[in-house]
Amino acid sequence: SRDIEEIRHWITFHCGAPFVRASEAQFVIGNWEEMLPLNQFKQGEAQYPDRSATLIIEEPEIRNSGAALRGPGIKDVQYFSLPTIAAFQQNAALYPLGIDFIFCADSRIAGLTRTTRVSEE
């Protein structure tokens, strides 16, 4: 875990971001295991689906292999190394509610919105 007081201070000072309970967070930073269970985060509301959390997930690597991704902003199909497929399928089924994800590894970054359809291929 990288829950270090110096990092909390840096984020609070430079971003003005308060630290709150998971159920209140707009943005969350950590690794996949620290994020579970996903239902602890805001999923949005029927009238305000945009009031959900965005999870920024640190991964050891990002690969263009694994799960098949389809949906808005994706031409045909793209492949992505997700930590699990079922969690993202369940998240997409909540649409228009659900969580958005940003994956980071070294200098690579990838976004996965709740509109993305995830399958095994």
JSON list of C-alpha atoms in Angstrom, two decimals:
[
{"chain": "A", "resi": 1, "resn": "SER", "atom": "CA", "xyz": [0.00, 0.00, 0.00]},
{"chain": "A", "resi": 2, "resn": "ARG", "atom": "CA", "xyz": [1.14, 3.52, -0.75]},
{"chain": "A", "resi": 3, "resn": "ASP", "atom": "CA", "xyz": [-1.07, 5.20, 1.84]},
{"chain": "A", "resi": 4, "resn": "ILE", "atom": "CA", "xyz": [1.75, 7.39, 3.10]},
{"chain": "A", "resi": 5, "resn": "GLU", "atom": "CA", "xyz": [1.26, 10.57, 5.11]},
{"chain": "A", "resi": 6, "resn": "GLU", "atom": "CA", "xyz": [3.64, 12.57, 2.88]},
{"chain": "A", "resi": 7, "resn": "ILE", "atom": "CA", "xyz": [1.62, 11.62, -0.21]},
{"chain": "A", "resi": 8, "resn": "ARG", "atom": "CA", "xyz": [-1.65, 12.54, 1.52]},
{"chain": "A", "resi": 9, "resn": "HIS", "atom": "CA", "xyz": [-0.17, 15.93, 2.46]},
{"chain": "A", "resi": 10, "resn": "TRP", "atom": "CA", "xyz": [1.10, 16.53, -1.09]},
{"chain": "A", "resi": 11, "resn": "ILE", "atom": "CA", "xyz": [-2.30, 15.73, -2.64]},
{"chain": "A", "resi": 12, "resn": "THR", "atom": "CA", "xyz": [-4.18, 17.84, -0.10]},
{"chain": "A", "resi": 13, "resn": "PHE", "atom": "CA", "xyz": [-1.81, 20.80, -0.50]},
{"chain": "A", "resi": 14, "resn": "HIS", "atom": "CA", "xyz": [-1.37, 20.77, -4.29]},
{"chain": "A", "resi": 15, "resn": "CYS", "atom": "CA", "xyz": [-4.80, 19.53, -5.38]},
{"chain": "A", "resi": 16, "resn": "GLY", "atom": "CA", "xyz": [-7.00, 20.71, -2.53]},
{"chain": "A", "resi": 17, "resn": "ALA", "atom": "CA", "xyz": [-8.46, 17.22, -2.42]},
{"chain": "A", "resi": 18, "resn": "PRO", "atom": "CA", "xyz": [-9.87, 16.11, 0.92]},
{"chain": "A", "resi": 19, "resn": "PHE", "atom": "CA", "xyz": [-9.51, 12.54, 2.16]},
{"chain": "A", "resi": 20, "resn": "VAL", "atom": "CA", "xyz": [-12.93, 10.98, 2.74]},
{"chain": "A", "resi": 21, "resn": "ARG", "atom": "CA", "xyz": [-14.53, 7.56, 3.20]},
{"chain": "A", "resi": 22, "resn": "ALA", "atom": "CA", "xyz": [-14.64, 5.33, 0.12]},
{"chain": "A", "resi": 23, "resn": "SER", "atom": "CA", "xyz": [-18.41, 5.82, -0.17]},
{"chain": "A", "resi": 24, "resn": "GLU", "atom": "CA", "xyz": [-17.92, 9.60, -0.53]},
{"chain": "A", "resi": 25, "resn": "ALA", "atom": "CA", "xyz": [-14.85, 9.67, -2.79]},
{"chain": "A", "resi": 26, "resn": "GLN", "atom": "CA", "xyz": [-14.92, 11.18, -6.26]},
{"chain": "A", "resi": 27, "resn": "PHE", "atom": "CA", "xyz": [-11.43, 9.93, -7.10]},
{"chain": "A", "resi": 28, "resn": "VAL", "atom": "CA", "xyz": [-9.55, 7.01, -5.57]},
{"chain": "A", "resi": 29, "resn": "ILE", "atom": "CA", "xyz": [-5.90, 6.06, -6.13]},
{"chain": "A", "resi": 30, "resn": "GLY", "atom": "CA", "xyz": [-4.48, 2.61, -5.39]},
{"chain": "A", "resi": 31, "resn": "ASN", "atom": "CA", "xyz": [-3.87, -0.88, -6.71]},
{"chain": "A", "resi": 32, "resn": "TRP", "atom": "CA", "xyz": [-6.62, -3.29, -7.71]},
{"chain": "A", "resi": 33, "resn": "GLU", "atom": "CA", "xyz": [-6.66, -5.32, -4.49]},
{"chain": "A", "resi": 34, "resn": "GLU", "atom": "CA", "xyz": [-7.04, -2.15, -2.41]},
{"chain": "A", "resi": 35, "resn": "MET", "atom": "CA", "xyz": [-10.14, -1.17, -4.42]},
{"chain": "A", "resi": 36, "resn": "LEU", "atom": "CA", "xyz": [-12.18, -4.28, -3.65]},
{"chain": "A", "resi": 37, "resn": "PRO", "atom": "CA", "xyz": [-15.08, -4.53, -3.19]},
{"chain": "A", "resi": 38, "resn": "LEU", "atom": "CA", "xyz": [-16.05, -2.06, -5.91]},
{"chain": "A", "resi": 39, "resn": "ASN", "atom": "CA", "xyz": [-19.55, -1.52, -4.49]},
{"chain": "A", "resi": 40, "resn": "GLN", "atom": "CA", "xyz": [-18.01, 0.51, -1.65]},
{"chain": "A", "resi": 41, "resn": "PHE", "atom": "CA", "xyz": [-17.62, 3.41, -4.11]},
{"chain": "A", "resi": 42, "resn": "LYS", "atom": "CA", "xyz": [-20.22, 5.84, -5.43]},
{"chain": "A", "resi": 43, "resn": "GLN", "atom": "CA", "xyz": [-22.07, 4.39, -8.43]},
{"chain": "A", "resi": 44, "resn": "GLY", "atom": "CA", "xyz": [-23.95, 7.60, -9.25]},
{"chain": "A", "resi": 45, "resn": "GLU", "atom": "CA", "xyz": [-27.66, 8.29, -8.89]},
{"chain": "A", "resi": 46, "resn": "ALA", "atom": "CA", "xyz": [-30.52, 7.85, -11.37]},
{"chain": "A", "resi": 47, "resn": "GLN", "atom": "CA", "xyz": [-30.87, 11.63, -11.81]},
{"chain": "A", "resi": 48, "resn": "TYR", "atom": "CA", "xyz": [-27.11, 12.24, -11.56]},
{"chain": "A", "resi": 49, "resn": "PRO", "atom": "CA", "xyz": [-25.17, 9.27, -12.95]},
{"chain": "A", "resi": 50, "resn": "ASP", "atom": "CA", "xyz": [-22.08, 11.47, -13.24]},
{"chain": "A", "resi": 51, "resn": "ARG", "atom": "CA", "xyz": [-21.83, 11.57, -9.44]},
{"chain": "A", "resi": 52, "resn": "SER", "atom": "CA", "xyz": [-19.88, 8.34, -9.34]},
{"chain": "A", "resi": 53, "resn": "ALA", "atom": "CA", "xyz": [-16.28, 7.59, -8.45]},
{"chain": "A", "resi": 54, "resn": "THR", "atom": "CA", "xyz": [-13.33, 7.37, -10.80]},
{"chain": "A", "resi": 55, "resn": "LEU", "atom": "CA", "xyz": [-10.75, 4.82, -9.71]},
{"chain": "A", "resi": 56, "resn": "ILE", "atom": "CA", "xyz": [-7.12, 5.43, -10.66]},
{"chain": "A", "resi": 57, "resn": "ILE", "atom": "CA", "xyz": [-5.50, 2.02, -10.53]},
{"chain": "A", "resi": 58, "resn": "GLU", "atom": "CA", "xyz": [-1.77, 1.36, -10.51]},
{"chain": "A", "resi": 59, "resn": "GLU", "atom": "CA", "xyz": [-0.88, -1.80, -12.41]},
{"chain": "A", "resi": 60, "resn": "PRO", "atom": "CA", "xyz": [2.52, -3.47, -12.81]},
{"chain": "A", "resi": 61, "resn": "GLU", "atom": "CA", "xyz": [2.03, -3.34, -16.59]},
{"chain": "A", "resi": 62, "resn": "ILE", "atom": "CA", "xyz": [-0.55, -2.52, -19.25]},
{"chain": "A", "resi": 63, "resn": "ARG", "atom": "CA", "xyz": [-0.78, -4.92, -22.20]},
{"chain": "A", "resi": 64, "resn": "ASN", "atom": "CA", "xyz": [-2.88, -4.92, -25.36]},
{"chain": "A", "resi": 65, "resn": "SER", "atom": "CA", "xyz": [-4.04, -8.48, -24.72]},
{"chain": "A", "resi": 66, "resn": "GLY", "atom": "CA", "xyz": [-6.67, -10.26, -22.67]},
{"chain": "A", "resi": 67, "resn": "ALA", "atom": "CA", "xyz": [-10.22, -8.94, -22.43]},
{"chain": "A", "resi": 68, "resn": "ALA", "atom": "CA", "xyz": [-11.99, -7.71, -25.57]},
{"chain": "A", "resi": 69, "resn": "LEU", "atom": "CA", "xyz": [-13.31, -4.14, -25.24]},
{"chain": "A", "resi": 70, "resn": "ARG", "atom": "CA", "xyz": [-16.07, -2.61, -27.36]},
{"chain": "A", "resi": 71, "resn": "GLY", "atom": "CA", "xyz": [-18.14, 0.52, -27.10]},
{"chain": "A", "resi": 72, "resn": "PRO", "atom": "CA", "xyz": [-18.11, 4.29, -27.62]},
{"chain": "A", "resi": 73, "resn": "GLY", "atom": "CA", "xyz": [-14.67, 5.59, -28.59]},
{"chain": "A", "resi": 74, "resn": "ILE", "atom": "CA", "xyz": [-13.35, 2.12, -29.51]},
{"chain": "A", "resi": 75, "resn": "LYS", "atom": "CA", "xyz": [-13.01, 1.30, -33.20]},
{"chain": "A", "resi": 76, "resn": "ASP", "atom": "CA", "xyz": [-14.11, -2.30, -33.68]},
{"chain": "A", "resi": 77, "resn": "VAL", "atom": "CA", "xyz": [-12.42, -4.09, -30.76]},
{"chain": "A", "resi": 78, "resn": "GLN", "atom": "CA", "xyz": [-9.40, -3.44, -28.54]},
{"chain": "A", "resi": 79, "resn": "TYR", "atom": "CA", "xyz": [-7.75, -5.85, -26.14]},
{"chain": "A", "resi": 80, "resn": "PHE", "atom": "CA", "xyz": [-6.65, -4.96, -22.63]},
{"chain": "A", "resi": 81, "resn": "SER", "atom": "CA", "xyz": [-5.07, -6.76, -19.68]},
{"chain": "A", "resi": 82, "resn": "LEU", "atom": "CA", "xyz": [-7.74, -6.31, -17.00]},
{"chain": "A", "resi": 83, "resn": "PRO", "atom": "CA", "xyz": [-7.21, -7.72, -13.49]},
{"chain": "A", "resi": 84, "resn": "THR", "atom": "CA", "xyz": [-10.59, -9.51, -13.83]},
{"chain": "A", "resi": 85, "resn": "ILE", "atom": "CA", "xyz": [-13.33, -9.53, -16.43]},
{"chain": "A", "resi": 86, "resn": "ALA", "atom": "CA", "xyz": [-16.44, -10.21, -14.33]},
{"chain": "A", "resi": 87, "resn": "ALA", "atom": "CA", "xyz": [-16.13, -7.02, -12.25]},
{"chain": "A", "resi": 88, "resn": "PHE", "atom": "CA", "xyz": [-16.08, -4.85, -15.37]},
{"chain": "A", "resi": 89, "resn": "GLN", "atom": "CA", "xyz": [-19.01, -6.71, -16.92]},
{"chain": "A", "resi": 90, "resn": "GLN", "atom": "CA", "xyz": [-21.00, -6.15, -13.71]},
{"chain": "A", "resi": 91, "resn": "ASN", "atom": "CA", "xyz": [-20.02, -2.48, -13.72]},
{"chain": "A", "resi": 92, "resn": "ALA", "atom": "CA", "xyz": [-21.14, -2.01, -17.36]},
{"chain": "A", "resi": 93, "resn": "ALA", "atom": "CA", "xyz": [-24.48, -3.68, -16.55]},
{"chain": "A", "resi": 94, "resn": "LEU", "atom": "CA", "xyz": [-25.20, -0.81, -14.12]},
{"chain": "A", "resi": 95, "resn": "TYR", "atom": "CA", "xyz": [-25.12, 1.78, -16.92]},
{"chain": "A", "resi": 96, "resn": "PRO", "atom": "CA", "xyz": [-25.92, 4.67, -16.79]},
{"chain": "A", "resi": 97, "resn": "LEU", "atom": "CA", "xyz": [-24.65, 4.20, -13.25]},
{"chain": "A", "resi": 98, "resn": "GLY", "atom": "CA", "xyz": [-21.26, 2.68, -12.49]},
{"chain": "A", "resi": 99, "resn": "ILE", "atom": "CA", "xyz": [-17.63, 3.53, -11.96]},
{"chain": "A", "resi": 100, "resn": "ASP", "atom": "CA", "xyz": [-15.04, 4.82, -14.44]},
{"chain": "A", "resi": 101, "resn": "PHE", "atom": "CA", "xyz": [-11.46, 3.53, -14.36]},
{"chain": "A", "resi": 102, "resn": "ILE", "atom": "CA", "xyz": [-8.03, 4.90, -15.22]},
{"chain": "A", "resi": 103, "resn": "PHE", "atom": "CA", "xyz": [-5.17, 2.39, -15.32]},
{"chain": "A", "resi": 104, "resn": "CYS", "atom": "CA", "xyz": [-1.55, 3.54, -14.92]},
{"chain": "A", "resi": 105, "resn": "ALA", "atom": "CA", "xyz": [1.69, 1.61, -15.37]},
{"chain": "A", "resi": 106, "resn": "ASP", "atom": "CA", "xyz": [5.05, 3.37, -15.73]},
{"chain": "A", "resi": 107, "resn": "SER", "atom": "CA", "xyz": [4.49, 5.88, -18.57]},
{"chain": "A", "resi": 108, "resn": "ARG", "atom": "CA", "xyz": [1.34, 4.18, -19.93]},
{"chain": "A", "resi": 109, "resn": "ILE", "atom": "CA", "xyz": [-2.23, 5.14, -19.14]},
{"chain": "A", "resi": 110, "resn": "ALA", "atom": "CA", "xyz": [-5.59, 3.73, -20.24]},
{"chain": "A", "resi": 111, "resn": "GLY", "atom": "CA", "xyz": [-9.18, 4.71, -19.48]},
{"chain": "A", "resi": 112, "resn": "LEU", "atom": "CA", "xyz": [-12.13, 2.36, -19.20]},
{"chain": "A", "resi": 113, "resn": "THR", "atom": "CA", "xyz": [-15.55, 3.97, -18.88]},
{"chain": "A", "resi": 114, "resn": "ARG", "atom": "CA", "xyz": [-18.73, 2.37, -17.62]},
{"chain": "A", "resi": 115, "resn": "THR", "atom": "CA", "xyz": [-20.01, 2.30, -21.23]},
{"chain": "A", "resi": 116, "resn": "THR", "atom": "CA", "xyz": [-17.31, -0.17, -22.28]},
{"chain": "A", "resi": 117, "resn": "ARG", "atom": "CA", "xyz": [-18.54, -3.69, -23.00]},
{"chain": "A", "resi": 118, "resn": "VAL", "atom": "CA", "xyz": [-16.04, -6.28, -21.79]},
{"chain": "A", "resi": 119, "resn": "SER", "atom": "CA", "xyz": [-15.86, -9.90, -22.92]},
{"chain": "A", "resi": 120, "resn": "GLU", "atom": "CA", "xyz": [-13.45, -12.82, -23.11]},
{"chain": "A", "resi": 121, "resn": "GLU", "atom": "CA", "xyz": [-12.14, -13.83, -26.53]}
]
